[in-house]
Short mmCIF file of C-alpha atoms (C1' of nucleotides) in Angstrom, two decimals:
data_model
loop_
_atom_site.label_atom_id
_atom_site.label_comp_id
_atom_site.label_asym_id
_atom_site.label_seq_id
_atom_site.Cartn_x
_atom_site.Cartn_y
_atom_site.Cartn_z
CA UNK A 1 76.31 -12.16 -36.00
CA UNK A 2 73.81 -9.75 -35.43
CA UNK A 3 73.09 -10.09 -31.60
CA UNK A 4 71.99 -6.54 -30.78
CA UNK A 5 68.97 -7.31 -29.58
CA UNK A 6 66.75 -5.41 -31.78
CA UNK A 7 62.65 -5.50 -31.44
CA UNK A 8 61.88 -4.56 -35.62
CA UNK A 9 62.55 -6.84 -38.64
CA UNK A 10 61.04 -4.21 -40.90
CA UNK A 11 58.12 -4.78 -42.12
CA UNK A 12 57.98 -5.75 -45.97
CA UNK A 13 54.97 -4.62 -48.32
CA UNK A 14 53.44 -8.17 -49.02
CA UNK A 15 50.55 -7.25 -46.01
CA UNK A 16 47.23 -6.46 -46.99
CA UNK A 17 46.02 -2.62 -47.90
CA UNK A 18 44.54 -0.44 -45.67
CA UNK A 19 41.66 -0.43 -48.23
CA UNK A 20 41.33 -4.00 -49.20
CA UNK A 21 41.06 -4.57 -45.13
CA UNK A 22 38.25 -2.37 -44.78
CA UNK A 23 36.54 -4.37 -47.87
CA UNK A 24 37.22 -7.22 -46.23
CA UNK A 25 36.31 -6.36 -42.61
CA UNK A 26 32.73 -5.24 -44.40
CA UNK A 27 31.91 -8.99 -45.43
CA UNK A 28 32.97 -10.74 -41.99
CA UNK A 29 30.99 -8.34 -40.26
CA UNK A 30 27.87 -9.48 -42.51
CA UNK A 31 28.71 -13.01 -41.67
CA UNK A 32 30.01 -12.54 -38.14
CA UNK A 33 26.25 -13.29 -36.69
CA UNK A 34 24.94 -16.72 -35.29
CA UNK A 35 21.73 -16.34 -37.07
CA UNK A 36 23.18 -14.44 -39.92
CA UNK A 37 26.02 -17.40 -40.06
CA UNK A 38 22.63 -20.56 -40.21
CA UNK A 39 20.57 -18.04 -42.11
CA UNK A 40 22.87 -18.48 -45.13
CA UNK A 41 23.82 -22.19 -44.00
CA UNK A 42 20.28 -23.42 -44.56
CA UNK A 43 20.09 -21.15 -47.87
CA UNK A 44 22.32 -22.95 -49.04
CA UNK A 45 21.81 -26.39 -48.01
CA UNK A 46 18.87 -26.30 -49.90
CA UNK A 47 18.19 -28.97 -52.78
CA UNK A 48 16.74 -26.15 -54.70
CA UNK A 49 20.11 -23.46 -53.52
CA UNK A 50 16.88 -20.91 -51.94
CA UNK A 51 14.46 -20.52 -49.36
CA UNK A 52 11.91 -18.41 -49.05
CA UNK A 53 11.09 -15.95 -45.90
CA UNK A 54 8.83 -17.66 -43.99
CA UNK A 55 10.48 -21.11 -44.02
CA UNK A 56 13.68 -19.22 -42.27
CA UNK A 57 11.58 -16.95 -39.84
CA UNK A 58 10.58 -20.45 -38.25
CA UNK A 59 14.20 -21.83 -38.02
CA UNK A 60 14.34 -18.82 -35.33
CA UNK A 61 12.95 -18.34 -32.21
CA UNK A 62 13.56 -14.94 -33.30
CA UNK A 63 11.44 -12.21 -34.15
CA UNK A 64 10.43 -11.69 -37.69
CA UNK A 65 11.16 -8.10 -38.39
CA UNK A 66 14.31 -9.63 -36.80
CA UNK A 67 15.02 -12.29 -39.42
CA UNK A 68 14.06 -9.82 -41.85
CA UNK A 69 16.69 -7.22 -40.80
CA UNK A 70 19.21 -9.39 -40.83
CA UNK A 71 18.28 -11.08 -43.93
CA UNK A 72 19.12 -7.17 -45.24
CA UNK A 73 22.55 -7.39 -43.37
CA UNK A 74 23.12 -9.98 -46.02
CA UNK A 75 22.00 -8.87 -49.09
CA UNK A 76 24.00 -5.66 -48.96
CA UNK A 77 26.77 -7.26 -48.27
CA UNK A 78 26.28 -9.15 -51.15
CA UNK A 79 25.96 -12.71 -49.26
CA UNK A 80 22.79 -13.26 -50.57
CA UNK A 81 20.17 -11.94 -53.34
CA UNK A 82 16.62 -11.45 -53.77
CA UNK A 83 13.63 -12.61 -55.76
CA UNK A 84 9.87 -12.02 -55.33
CA UNK A 85 8.53 -14.79 -56.67
CA UNK A 86 4.46 -14.03 -55.74
CA UNK A 87 3.60 -13.56 -52.55
CA UNK A 88 6.69 -15.15 -51.16
CA UNK A 89 10.12 -13.84 -51.03
CA UNK A 90 13.22 -16.01 -51.39
CA UNK A 91 16.69 -15.35 -51.18
CA UNK A 92 19.59 -17.01 -52.88
CA UNK A 93 23.39 -17.43 -51.58
CA UNK A 94 25.52 -15.29 -53.94
CA UNK A 95 28.60 -18.09 -54.27
CA UNK A 96 31.69 -15.57 -55.05
CA UNK A 97 31.04 -13.82 -51.65
CA UNK A 98 31.62 -16.60 -49.57
CA UNK A 99 34.15 -17.91 -51.56
CA UNK A 100 35.76 -14.63 -51.33
CA UNK A 101 36.22 -15.13 -47.65
CA UNK A 102 37.72 -18.44 -48.62
CA UNK A 103 40.87 -16.74 -50.92
CA UNK A 104 41.31 -14.86 -48.00
CA UNK A 105 42.31 -17.20 -45.57
CA UNK A 106 43.69 -19.27 -48.08
CA UNK A 107 45.95 -17.14 -49.44
CA UNK A 108 49.51 -17.61 -48.91
CA UNK A 109 50.31 -14.24 -47.34
CA UNK A 110 47.68 -15.14 -44.06
CA UNK A 111 47.28 -19.22 -44.02
CA UNK A 112 50.55 -19.96 -45.68
CA UNK A 113 52.41 -18.14 -43.56
CA UNK A 114 54.27 -22.66 -42.34
CA UNK A 115 53.74 -23.93 -45.29
CA UNK B 1 0.46 -33.79 -58.58
CA UNK B 2 0.85 -31.11 -56.14
CA UNK B 3 0.64 -27.95 -57.52
CA UNK B 4 -0.76 -26.10 -54.57
CA UNK B 5 1.54 -22.58 -54.42
CA UNK B 6 3.30 -23.57 -51.34
CA UNK B 7 6.09 -21.67 -50.40
CA UNK B 8 7.77 -24.08 -47.88
CA UNK B 9 9.93 -27.04 -49.00
CA UNK B 10 11.74 -28.48 -45.87
CA UNK B 11 15.05 -28.10 -45.19
CA UNK B 12 17.48 -31.00 -44.47
CA UNK B 13 19.43 -31.13 -41.98
CA UNK B 14 22.43 -30.65 -43.59
CA UNK B 15 22.70 -27.00 -41.78
CA UNK B 16 24.89 -25.60 -39.71
CA UNK B 17 23.78 -26.16 -36.56
CA UNK B 18 23.54 -23.79 -33.37
CA UNK B 19 26.50 -24.45 -31.67
CA UNK B 20 29.24 -24.61 -34.08
CA UNK B 21 27.38 -20.79 -35.53
CA UNK B 22 28.00 -19.55 -32.47
CA UNK B 23 32.34 -20.80 -32.47
CA UNK B 24 32.47 -19.29 -36.28
CA UNK B 25 30.94 -16.33 -35.26
CA UNK B 26 33.23 -15.57 -32.29
CA UNK B 27 36.01 -16.77 -34.40
CA UNK B 28 34.32 -14.40 -37.43
CA UNK B 29 34.08 -11.95 -35.05
CA UNK B 30 37.90 -11.64 -34.47
CA UNK B 31 38.51 -11.45 -37.51
CA UNK B 32 35.71 -8.67 -38.41
CA UNK B 33 37.46 -5.50 -38.13
CA UNK B 34 40.29 -3.86 -40.14
CA UNK B 35 42.99 -3.08 -37.77
CA UNK B 36 42.69 -6.82 -36.67
CA UNK B 37 42.89 -7.92 -40.17
CA UNK B 38 45.56 -6.06 -41.17
CA UNK B 39 47.27 -6.58 -37.99
CA UNK B 40 46.81 -10.18 -38.64
CA UNK B 41 48.14 -9.80 -41.87
CA UNK B 42 50.95 -7.73 -41.43
CA UNK B 43 52.03 -9.79 -38.73
CA UNK B 44 51.88 -13.12 -41.02
CA UNK B 45 53.70 -11.36 -43.68
CA UNK B 46 56.96 -11.13 -41.94
CA UNK B 47 59.81 -13.16 -42.80
CA UNK B 48 60.24 -14.90 -39.42
CA UNK B 49 56.16 -15.25 -39.03
CA UNK B 50 56.19 -13.17 -35.49
CA UNK B 51 56.49 -9.70 -34.63
CA UNK B 52 57.05 -7.73 -31.87
CA UNK B 53 54.41 -5.01 -30.53
CA UNK B 54 56.89 -2.29 -30.72
CA UNK B 55 56.35 -3.08 -35.04
CA UNK B 56 53.00 -3.40 -34.52
CA UNK B 57 51.95 -0.09 -33.19
CA UNK B 58 54.11 2.33 -35.81
CA UNK B 59 51.79 0.27 -38.19
CA UNK B 60 48.60 2.11 -37.12
CA UNK B 61 47.51 5.87 -36.04
CA UNK B 62 46.22 4.64 -32.96
CA UNK B 63 47.31 4.77 -29.35
CA UNK B 64 49.29 2.10 -28.25
CA UNK B 65 47.09 1.03 -25.44
CA UNK B 66 43.79 0.50 -28.11
CA UNK B 67 47.15 -1.89 -30.26
CA UNK B 68 47.31 -4.09 -27.45
CA UNK B 69 43.27 -4.49 -27.62
CA UNK B 70 42.96 -5.89 -30.74
CA UNK B 71 45.71 -7.58 -30.63
CA UNK B 72 44.50 -8.95 -27.06
CA UNK B 73 41.07 -9.74 -29.10
CA UNK B 74 43.22 -11.66 -31.31
CA UNK B 75 45.03 -13.59 -28.92
CA UNK B 76 41.69 -14.78 -26.73
CA UNK B 77 39.46 -15.92 -30.11
CA UNK B 78 42.95 -18.20 -30.88
CA UNK B 79 44.46 -16.32 -34.65
CA UNK B 80 47.49 -15.29 -32.61
CA UNK B 81 49.66 -16.34 -29.72
CA UNK B 82 52.05 -14.28 -27.46
CA UNK B 83 55.65 -14.54 -26.59
CA UNK B 84 57.01 -12.92 -24.65
CA UNK B 85 61.54 -12.58 -24.77
CA UNK B 86 63.27 -10.09 -23.24
CA UNK B 87 61.66 -6.80 -23.13
CA UNK B 88 59.27 -7.14 -26.05
CA UNK B 89 56.38 -9.40 -27.07
CA UNK B 90 56.20 -11.52 -29.74
CA UNK B 91 52.52 -11.95 -31.25
CA UNK B 92 52.52 -15.23 -34.10
CA UNK B 93 49.50 -16.38 -36.19
CA UNK B 94 47.80 -19.33 -35.93
CA UNK B 95 47.40 -20.53 -38.89
CA UNK B 96 44.69 -23.19 -37.52
CA UNK B 97 42.42 -20.73 -37.00
CA UNK B 98 42.89 -19.01 -40.19
CA UNK B 99 42.78 -22.10 -41.88
CA UNK B 100 39.32 -23.13 -40.29
CA UNK B 101 37.86 -20.37 -41.35
CA UNK B 102 38.98 -21.36 -44.79
CA UNK B 103 37.60 -24.54 -44.60
CA UNK B 104 34.16 -23.50 -43.16
CA UNK B 105 33.71 -21.31 -46.52
CA UNK B 106 35.22 -23.98 -48.85
CA UNK B 107 33.04 -26.86 -47.56
CA UNK B 108 30.06 -28.14 -50.05
CA UNK B 109 27.85 -27.21 -47.95
CA UNK B 110 28.19 -23.16 -47.69
CA UNK B 111 30.12 -22.61 -51.14
CA UNK B 112 29.60 -25.84 -53.16
CA UNK B 113 25.94 -25.53 -53.58
CA UNK B 114 27.14 -24.04 -57.24
CA UNK B 115 30.04 -27.02 -58.01
"C1'" DG C 1 -13.39 -3.16 -51.94
"C1'" DC C 2 -12.07 -5.65 -48.18
"C1'" DA C 3 -10.23 -8.62 -45.19
"C1'" DT C 4 -5.91 -11.03 -44.92
"C1'" DC C 5 -1.18 -13.26 -45.71
"C1'" DG C 6 3.46 -12.20 -46.41
"C1'" DT C 7 7.29 -9.09 -45.59
"C1'" DA C 8 9.81 -5.06 -44.96
"C1'" DT C 9 10.40 -0.90 -42.63
"C1'" DC C 10 10.36 2.52 -38.52
"C1'" DG C 11 11.11 4.14 -33.48
"C1'" DA C 12 13.39 2.68 -29.48
"C1'" DC C 13 15.50 0.09 -26.28
"C1'" DG C 14 20.16 -2.30 -23.77
"C1'" DC C 15 24.39 -3.67 -24.29
"C1'" DA C 16 28.56 -4.96 -26.91
"C1'" DT C 17 32.56 -2.62 -28.86
"C1'" DG C 18 36.31 0.26 -30.61
"C1'" DT C 19 38.86 4.38 -29.08
"C1'" DC C 20 41.06 7.34 -25.95
"C1'" DG C 21 44.45 9.13 -21.38
"C1'" DA C 22 45.74 7.14 -17.29
"C1'" DT C 23 48.18 4.60 -14.51
"C1'" DG C 24 50.44 -0.35 -13.31
"C1'" DT C 25 53.67 -3.90 -14.17
"C1'" DC C 26 57.50 -6.13 -15.51
"C1'" DC C 27 62.37 -5.96 -16.77
"C1'" DC C 28 66.45 -4.13 -17.75
"C1'" DG C 29 70.65 -0.81 -18.01
"C1'" DG C 30 73.60 1.91 -15.01
"C1'" DC D 1 68.31 0.31 -5.76
"C1'" DC D 2 66.09 3.07 -9.10
"C1'" DG D 3 64.67 5.45 -12.95
"C1'" DG D 4 62.75 4.77 -17.61
"C1'" DG D 5 61.39 2.09 -21.56
"C1'" DA D 6 57.72 -1.85 -23.55
"C1'" DC D 7 53.26 -3.47 -22.94
"C1'" DA D 8 48.91 -4.57 -20.24
"C1'" DT D 9 45.51 -3.05 -17.96
"C1'" DC D 10 41.81 0.41 -16.12
"C1'" DG D 11 37.91 3.62 -15.84
"C1'" DA D 12 35.02 6.06 -19.26
"C1'" DC D 13 33.00 7.86 -23.04
"C1'" DA D 14 30.78 7.38 -27.57
"C1'" DT D 15 29.15 4.51 -31.20
"C1'" DG D 16 27.48 0.80 -33.34
"C1'" DC D 17 24.86 -3.50 -33.14
"C1'" DG D 18 20.69 -6.71 -32.15
"C1'" DT D 19 16.19 -7.06 -30.62
"C1'" DC D 20 11.18 -6.49 -29.54
"C1'" DG D 21 6.54 -4.15 -31.07
"C1'" DA D 22 4.16 -1.28 -34.28
"C1'" DT D 23 3.08 -0.26 -38.58
"C1'" DA D 24 3.53 0.04 -43.34
"C1'" DC D 25 2.78 -1.97 -48.22
"C1'" DG D 26 1.84 -5.46 -51.83
"C1'" DA D 27 -0.24 -9.05 -53.98
"C1'" DT D 28 -4.51 -12.58 -52.75
"C1'" DG D 29 -8.73 -13.89 -52.03
"C1'" DC D 30 -13.51 -13.48 -51.36
#
DNA sequence: GCATCGTATCGACGCATGTCGATGTCCCGG
DNA sequence: CCGGGACATCGACATGCGTCGATACGATGC
């Protein structure tokens, strides 16, 4: 047996690459905010799958400018997509973005360690 | 019929609560960093499910203090747990934390909108 | 055309966060 | 007992981010 108290079992190459880590981190950063999380949830939980900004504004005790800012962050990250119909603007969730997050944290290399 | 161009189909109560949003956001904030993401990945991808700090230090071009800081953030958020054995400190992934994230973004209220 | 309403953008402010060097603490070997 | 190695903590700095008020922009209605 090897009873030398070596601390360093070498790391295999299964780990996430730096580039991919940056991608995922960018996506998570967009979602790592209570307001934005609730925005996504509110939009997703509508029957139609979309919501207009006037609804979302009333759901928070925040300035319209702030809500608009959060919506833009989510849109830039690819979580939401915007469509303007008439006077109003509607936001829709892009399910692929959320699925991507779910996939990362369901992957055997991360969550499945104890499987 | 109602042909007034009302923009506001009311929001049902299916959405995430403010309190839960804050919880999830805190967890996501801990994970929304390229370095921390790679730390979790590195630890999870070891055969033993744990890694010692000396390994992790060498995997980044960062100060030991910075890596230690990131590890503490992950530990505080409940993503990692720490165990000191002899001279070395070992970190292990808490699968429940990662599963919680996966669950949130797999829930029908969010990802399943288009199902 | 002009006032109005819905939404996006701008500039500024304060607070949180990532990074570092230096120092502290604990444990082990000699 | 004392020196050294492994990590954690501290203080400081720069940058990023959430929030706001004010303003700009485009479509409607009168």
